[in-house]
PDB file of C-alpha atoms in Angstrom:
ATOM      1  CA  MET A 544     157.753 209.567  83.302  1.00  0.00           C
ATOM      2  CA  ARG A 545     161.495 209.048  83.540  1.00  0.00           C
ATOM      3  CA  ARG A 546     163.704 211.032  85.898  1.00  0.00           C
ATOM      4  CA  SER A 547     167.467 211.263  85.855  1.00  0.00           C
ATOM      5  CA  ASP A 548     169.522 211.881  88.986  1.00  0.00           C
ATOM      6  CA  ARG A 549     171.991 214.098  87.159  1.00  0.00           C
ATOM      7  CA  GLY A 550     172.329 217.112  84.895  1.00  0.00           C
ATOM      8  CA  LEU A 551     174.676 217.449  81.928  1.00  0.00           C
ATOM      9  CA  ILE A 552     177.231 220.263  81.886  1.00  0.00           C
ATOM     10  CA  ASP A 553     177.312 221.104  78.167  1.00  0.00           C
ATOM     11  CA  ARG A 554     179.949 223.577  76.975  1.00  0.00           C
ATOM     12  CA  GLY A 555     178.172 223.749  73.607  1.00  0.00           C
ATOM     13  CA  ALA A 556     174.856 224.907  75.121  1.00  0.00           C
ATOM     14  CA  ASN A 557     174.081 228.609  75.123  1.00  0.00           C
ATOM     15  CA  GLY A 558     171.169 228.268  77.539  1.00  0.00           C
ATOM     16  CA  CYS A 559     169.734 225.943  80.176  1.00  0.00           C
ATOM     17  CA  ILE A 560     167.021 223.305  79.866  1.00  0.00           C
ATOM     18  CA  PHE A 561     165.470 221.651  82.881  1.00  0.00           C
ATOM     19  CA  GLY A 562     163.806 218.274  83.005  1.00  0.00           C
ATOM     20  CA  ASN A 563     162.045 216.161  85.605  1.00  0.00           C
ATOM     21  CA  ASN A 564     164.931 216.266  88.083  1.00  0.00           C
ATOM     22  CA  MET A 565     164.157 219.915  88.869  1.00  0.00           C
ATOM     23  CA  ARG A 566     160.970 221.650  89.955  1.00  0.00           C
ATOM     24  CA  PRO A 567     159.444 224.830  88.547  1.00  0.00           C
ATOM     25  CA  VAL A 568     159.509 227.575  91.184  1.00  0.00           C
ATOM     26  CA  GLY A 569     158.424 230.544  89.080  1.00  0.00           C
ATOM     27  CA  THR A 570     157.381 231.542  85.587  1.00  0.00           C
ATOM     28  CA  HIS A 571     158.648 234.106  83.117  1.00  0.00           C
ATOM     29  CA  ARG A 572     156.852 235.653  80.220  1.00  0.00           C
ATOM     30  CA  GLY A 573     157.662 234.126  76.926  1.00  0.00           C
ATOM     31  CA  THR A 574     158.814 230.971  75.277  1.00  0.00           C
ATOM     32  CA  THR A 575     161.893 229.828  73.427  1.00  0.00           C
ATOM     33  CA  HIS A 576     162.858 227.411  70.685  1.00  0.00           C
ATOM     34  CA  VAL A 577     165.593 224.800  71.124  1.00  0.00           C
ATOM     35  CA  HIS A 578     167.632 223.918  68.040  1.00  0.00           C
ATOM     36  CA  GLY A 579     169.691 220.742  67.758  1.00  0.00           C
ATOM     37  CA  LEU A 580     171.301 218.405  65.292  1.00  0.00           C
ATOM     38  CA  LYS A 581     170.169 218.315  61.658  1.00  0.00           C
ATOM     39  CA  ASN A 582     168.040 221.455  62.151  1.00  0.00           C
ATOM     40  CA  HIS A 583     165.791 219.648  64.650  1.00  0.00           C
ATOM     41  CA  THR A 584     163.752 222.274  66.526  1.00  0.00           C
ATOM     42  CA  ILE A 585     161.466 222.075  69.541  1.00  0.00           C
ATOM     43  CA  ARG A 586     159.265 225.177  69.506  1.00  0.00           C
ATOM     44  CA  ASP A 587     157.556 227.277  72.144  1.00  0.00           C
ATOM     45  CA  LEU A 588     159.067 225.808  75.301  1.00  0.00           C
ATOM     46  CA  PRO A 589     158.030 227.866  78.332  1.00  0.00           C
ATOM     47  CA  LEU A 590     160.736 229.868  80.082  1.00  0.00           C
ATOM     48  CA  MET A 591     160.626 229.238  83.814  1.00  0.00           C
ATOM     49  CA  GLN A 592     162.595 229.479  87.013  1.00  0.00           C
ATOM     50  CA  ALA A 593     163.557 226.024  88.326  1.00  0.00           C
ATOM     51  CA  GLY A 594     165.161 224.602  91.462  1.00  0.00           C
ATOM     52  CA  GLY A 595     166.974 221.387  92.251  1.00  0.00           C
ATOM     53  CA  VAL A 596     169.091 220.029  95.098  1.00  0.00           C
ATOM     54  CA  VAL A 597     172.814 219.505  94.485  1.00  0.00           C
ATOM     55  CA  PRO A 598     175.609 218.422  96.852  1.00  0.00           C
ATOM     56  CA  SER A 599     178.239 220.990  97.822  1.00  0.00           C
ATOM     57  CA  ASN A 600     181.254 221.397 100.075  1.00  0.00           C
ATOM     58  CA  ARG A 601     178.843 222.935 102.632  1.00  0.00           C
ATOM     59  CA  GLY A 602     176.117 220.287 102.392  1.00  0.00           C
ATOM     60  CA  PRO A 603     173.106 220.060 100.066  1.00  0.00           C
ATOM     61  CA  ILE A 604     172.014 223.341  98.473  1.00  0.00           C
ATOM     62  CA  ILE A 605     169.267 224.404  96.082  1.00  0.00           C
ATOM     63  CA  LEU A 606     170.481 225.371  92.619  1.00  0.00           C
ATOM     64  CA  ILE A 607     168.154 227.934  91.003  1.00  0.00           C
ATOM     65  CA  LEU A 608     168.024 228.382  87.227  1.00  0.00           C
ATOM     66  CA  ASN A 609     166.482 231.574  85.875  1.00  0.00           C
ATOM     67  CA  GLN A 610     164.883 231.682  82.433  1.00  0.00           C
ATOM     68  CA  ALA A 611     165.445 228.005  81.708  1.00  0.00           C
ATOM     69  CA  ALA A 612     163.433 226.162  79.061  1.00  0.00           C
ATOM     70  CA  LYS A 613     161.146 223.457  80.486  1.00  0.00           C
ATOM     71  CA  LEU A 614     161.309 220.192  78.560  1.00  0.00           C
ATOM     72  CA  ASP A 615     159.388 217.332  80.170  1.00  0.00           C
ATOM     73  CA  ASP A 616     160.985 213.890  80.254  1.00  0.00           C
ATOM     74  CA  SER A 617     164.381 215.395  79.462  1.00  0.00           C
ATOM     75  CA  LEU A 618     167.821 215.514  80.995  1.00  0.00           C
ATOM     76  CA  THR A 619     168.657 218.866  82.597  1.00  0.00           C
ATOM     77  CA  ILE A 620     171.355 220.670  80.613  1.00  0.00           C
ATOM     78  CA  LEU A 621     173.415 223.463  82.161  1.00  0.00           C
ATOM     79  CA  SER A 622     175.435 225.969  80.136  1.00  0.00           C
ATOM     80  CA  PRO A 623     178.935 226.629  81.566  1.00  0.00           C
ATOM     81  CA  GLY A 624     179.269 229.758  79.428  1.00  0.00           C
ATOM     82  CA  GLN A 625     176.099 231.201  80.909  1.00  0.00           C
ATOM     83  CA  MET A 626     177.181 230.317  84.462  1.00  0.00           C
ATOM     84  CA  GLU A 627     180.655 231.803  83.918  1.00  0.00           C
ATOM     85  CA  HIS A 628     179.017 235.059  82.835  1.00  0.00           C
ATOM     86  CA  TYR A 629     177.652 235.241  86.410  1.00  0.00           C
ATOM     87  CA  ARG A 630     181.145 234.644  87.886  1.00  0.00           C
ATOM     88  CA  TRP A 631     180.879 230.875  88.476  1.00  0.00           C
ATOM     89  CA  THR A 632     184.084 228.877  88.001  1.00  0.00           C
ATOM     90  CA  ILE A 633     183.504 225.729  85.960  1.00  0.00           C
ATOM     91  CA  ASN A 634     186.089 222.953  85.701  1.00  0.00           C
ATOM     92  CA  GLU A 635     184.439 220.183  83.732  1.00  0.00           C
ATOM     93  CA  LYS A 636     187.650 218.519  82.583  1.00  0.00           C
ATOM     94  CA  SER A 637     188.339 214.870  83.363  1.00  0.00           C
ATOM     95  CA  PRO A 638     190.827 214.199  86.201  1.00  0.00           C
ATOM     96  CA  LEU A 639     192.794 212.224  83.578  1.00  0.00           C
ATOM     97  CA  ALA A 640     193.374 215.491  81.689  1.00  0.00           C
ATOM     98  CA  THR A 641     194.160 217.642  84.742  1.00  0.00           C
ATOM     99  CA  GLY A 642     196.491 215.381  86.681  1.00  0.00           C
ATOM    100  CA  GLY A 643     193.878 214.323  89.220  1.00  0.00           C
ATOM    101  CA  GLU A 644     192.075 217.619  89.884  1.00  0.00           C
ATOM    102  CA  THR A 645     188.425 216.946  90.769  1.00  0.00           C
ATOM    103  CA  PRO A 646     185.947 218.481  88.312  1.00  0.00           C
ATOM    104  CA  SER A 647     183.584 220.958  89.966  1.00  0.00           C
ATOM    105  CA  MET A 648     181.470 224.095  89.659  1.00  0.00           C
ATOM    106  CA  GLU A 649     182.035 226.875  92.187  1.00  0.00           C
ATOM    107  CA  SER A 650     179.722 229.788  92.938  1.00  0.00           C
ATOM    108  CA  PRO A 651     181.063 233.300  93.624  1.00  0.00           C
ATOM    109  CA  GLU A 652     180.147 232.682  97.295  1.00  0.00           C
ATOM    110  CA  GLY A 653     182.434 229.632  97.507  1.00  0.00           C
ATOM    111  CA  TYR A 654     179.927 226.785  97.188  1.00  0.00           C
ATOM    112  CA  ARG A 655     181.799 223.998  95.357  1.00  0.00           C
ATOM    113  CA  ILE A 656     179.608 221.441  93.593  1.00  0.00           C
ATOM    114  CA  PRO A 657     181.372 218.221  92.522  1.00  0.00           C
ATOM    115  CA  LEU A 658     181.021 216.908  88.981  1.00  0.00           C
ATOM    116  CA  THR A 659     181.425 213.354  87.741  1.00  0.00           C
ATOM    117  CA  ILE A 660     182.662 212.268  84.335  1.00  0.00           C
ATOM    118  CA  LYS A 661     180.697 209.488  82.616  1.00  0.00           C
ATOM    119  CA  HIS A 662     181.705 208.356  79.125  1.00  0.00           C
ATOM    120  CA  GLY A 663     183.737 211.550  78.767  1.00  0.00           C
ATOM    121  CA  LEU A 664     180.849 213.908  79.659  1.00  0.00           C
ATOM    122  CA  PRO A 665     180.568 215.996  82.863  1.00  0.00           C
ATOM    123  CA  TYR A 666     177.480 215.644  85.077  1.00  0.00           C
ATOM    124  CA  VAL A 667     176.240 217.129  88.335  1.00  0.00           C
ATOM    125  CA  LYS A 668     174.208 215.067  90.811  1.00  0.00           C
ATOM    126  CA  LEU A 669     170.752 216.678  90.844  1.00  0.00           C
ATOM    127  CA  ARG A 670     167.346 215.929  92.332  1.00  0.00           C
ATOM    128  CA  PRO A 671     164.018 217.755  92.713  1.00  0.00           C
TER     129      PRO A 671
END
C-alpha cells in the first residue's frame, strides 16, 4: 500500500477524496461516485469523515474533512471551492505568478497552512 505525504489542492474538484495519508474518524450514510477523464467512473465510494495532520503557523494541527469519499491507495484531493464556501482563504498560485507571495490555505480562525508548488500544481503536506 502506497502512501503520499501530501494532498493535492485541485480547483477543478467539486468535492474531497481522501487516501492513505488520512485516517477515517467517522462515517456518514451513503456513497458517492467519482467521475473523471473520458467518462471514467468509480462507483459507490463510502462517504466518511477523515483526519490528517498538517503544518500551520501555530504548529501541527488536525485537518478534518467531512463527507469525503474514501479511495484507498489514492492521493488526497481537496476542493478549494468547497473550502472557500466555509470561509477558508485559498491562495494556490505559484510565487512566480504573485511576486513572491507564499501559497497557503487559511482557516477562518487564522490557522495558515503552507502550500508547495510541484510541477505547477499546489500541494499541502499531510500525514495520518
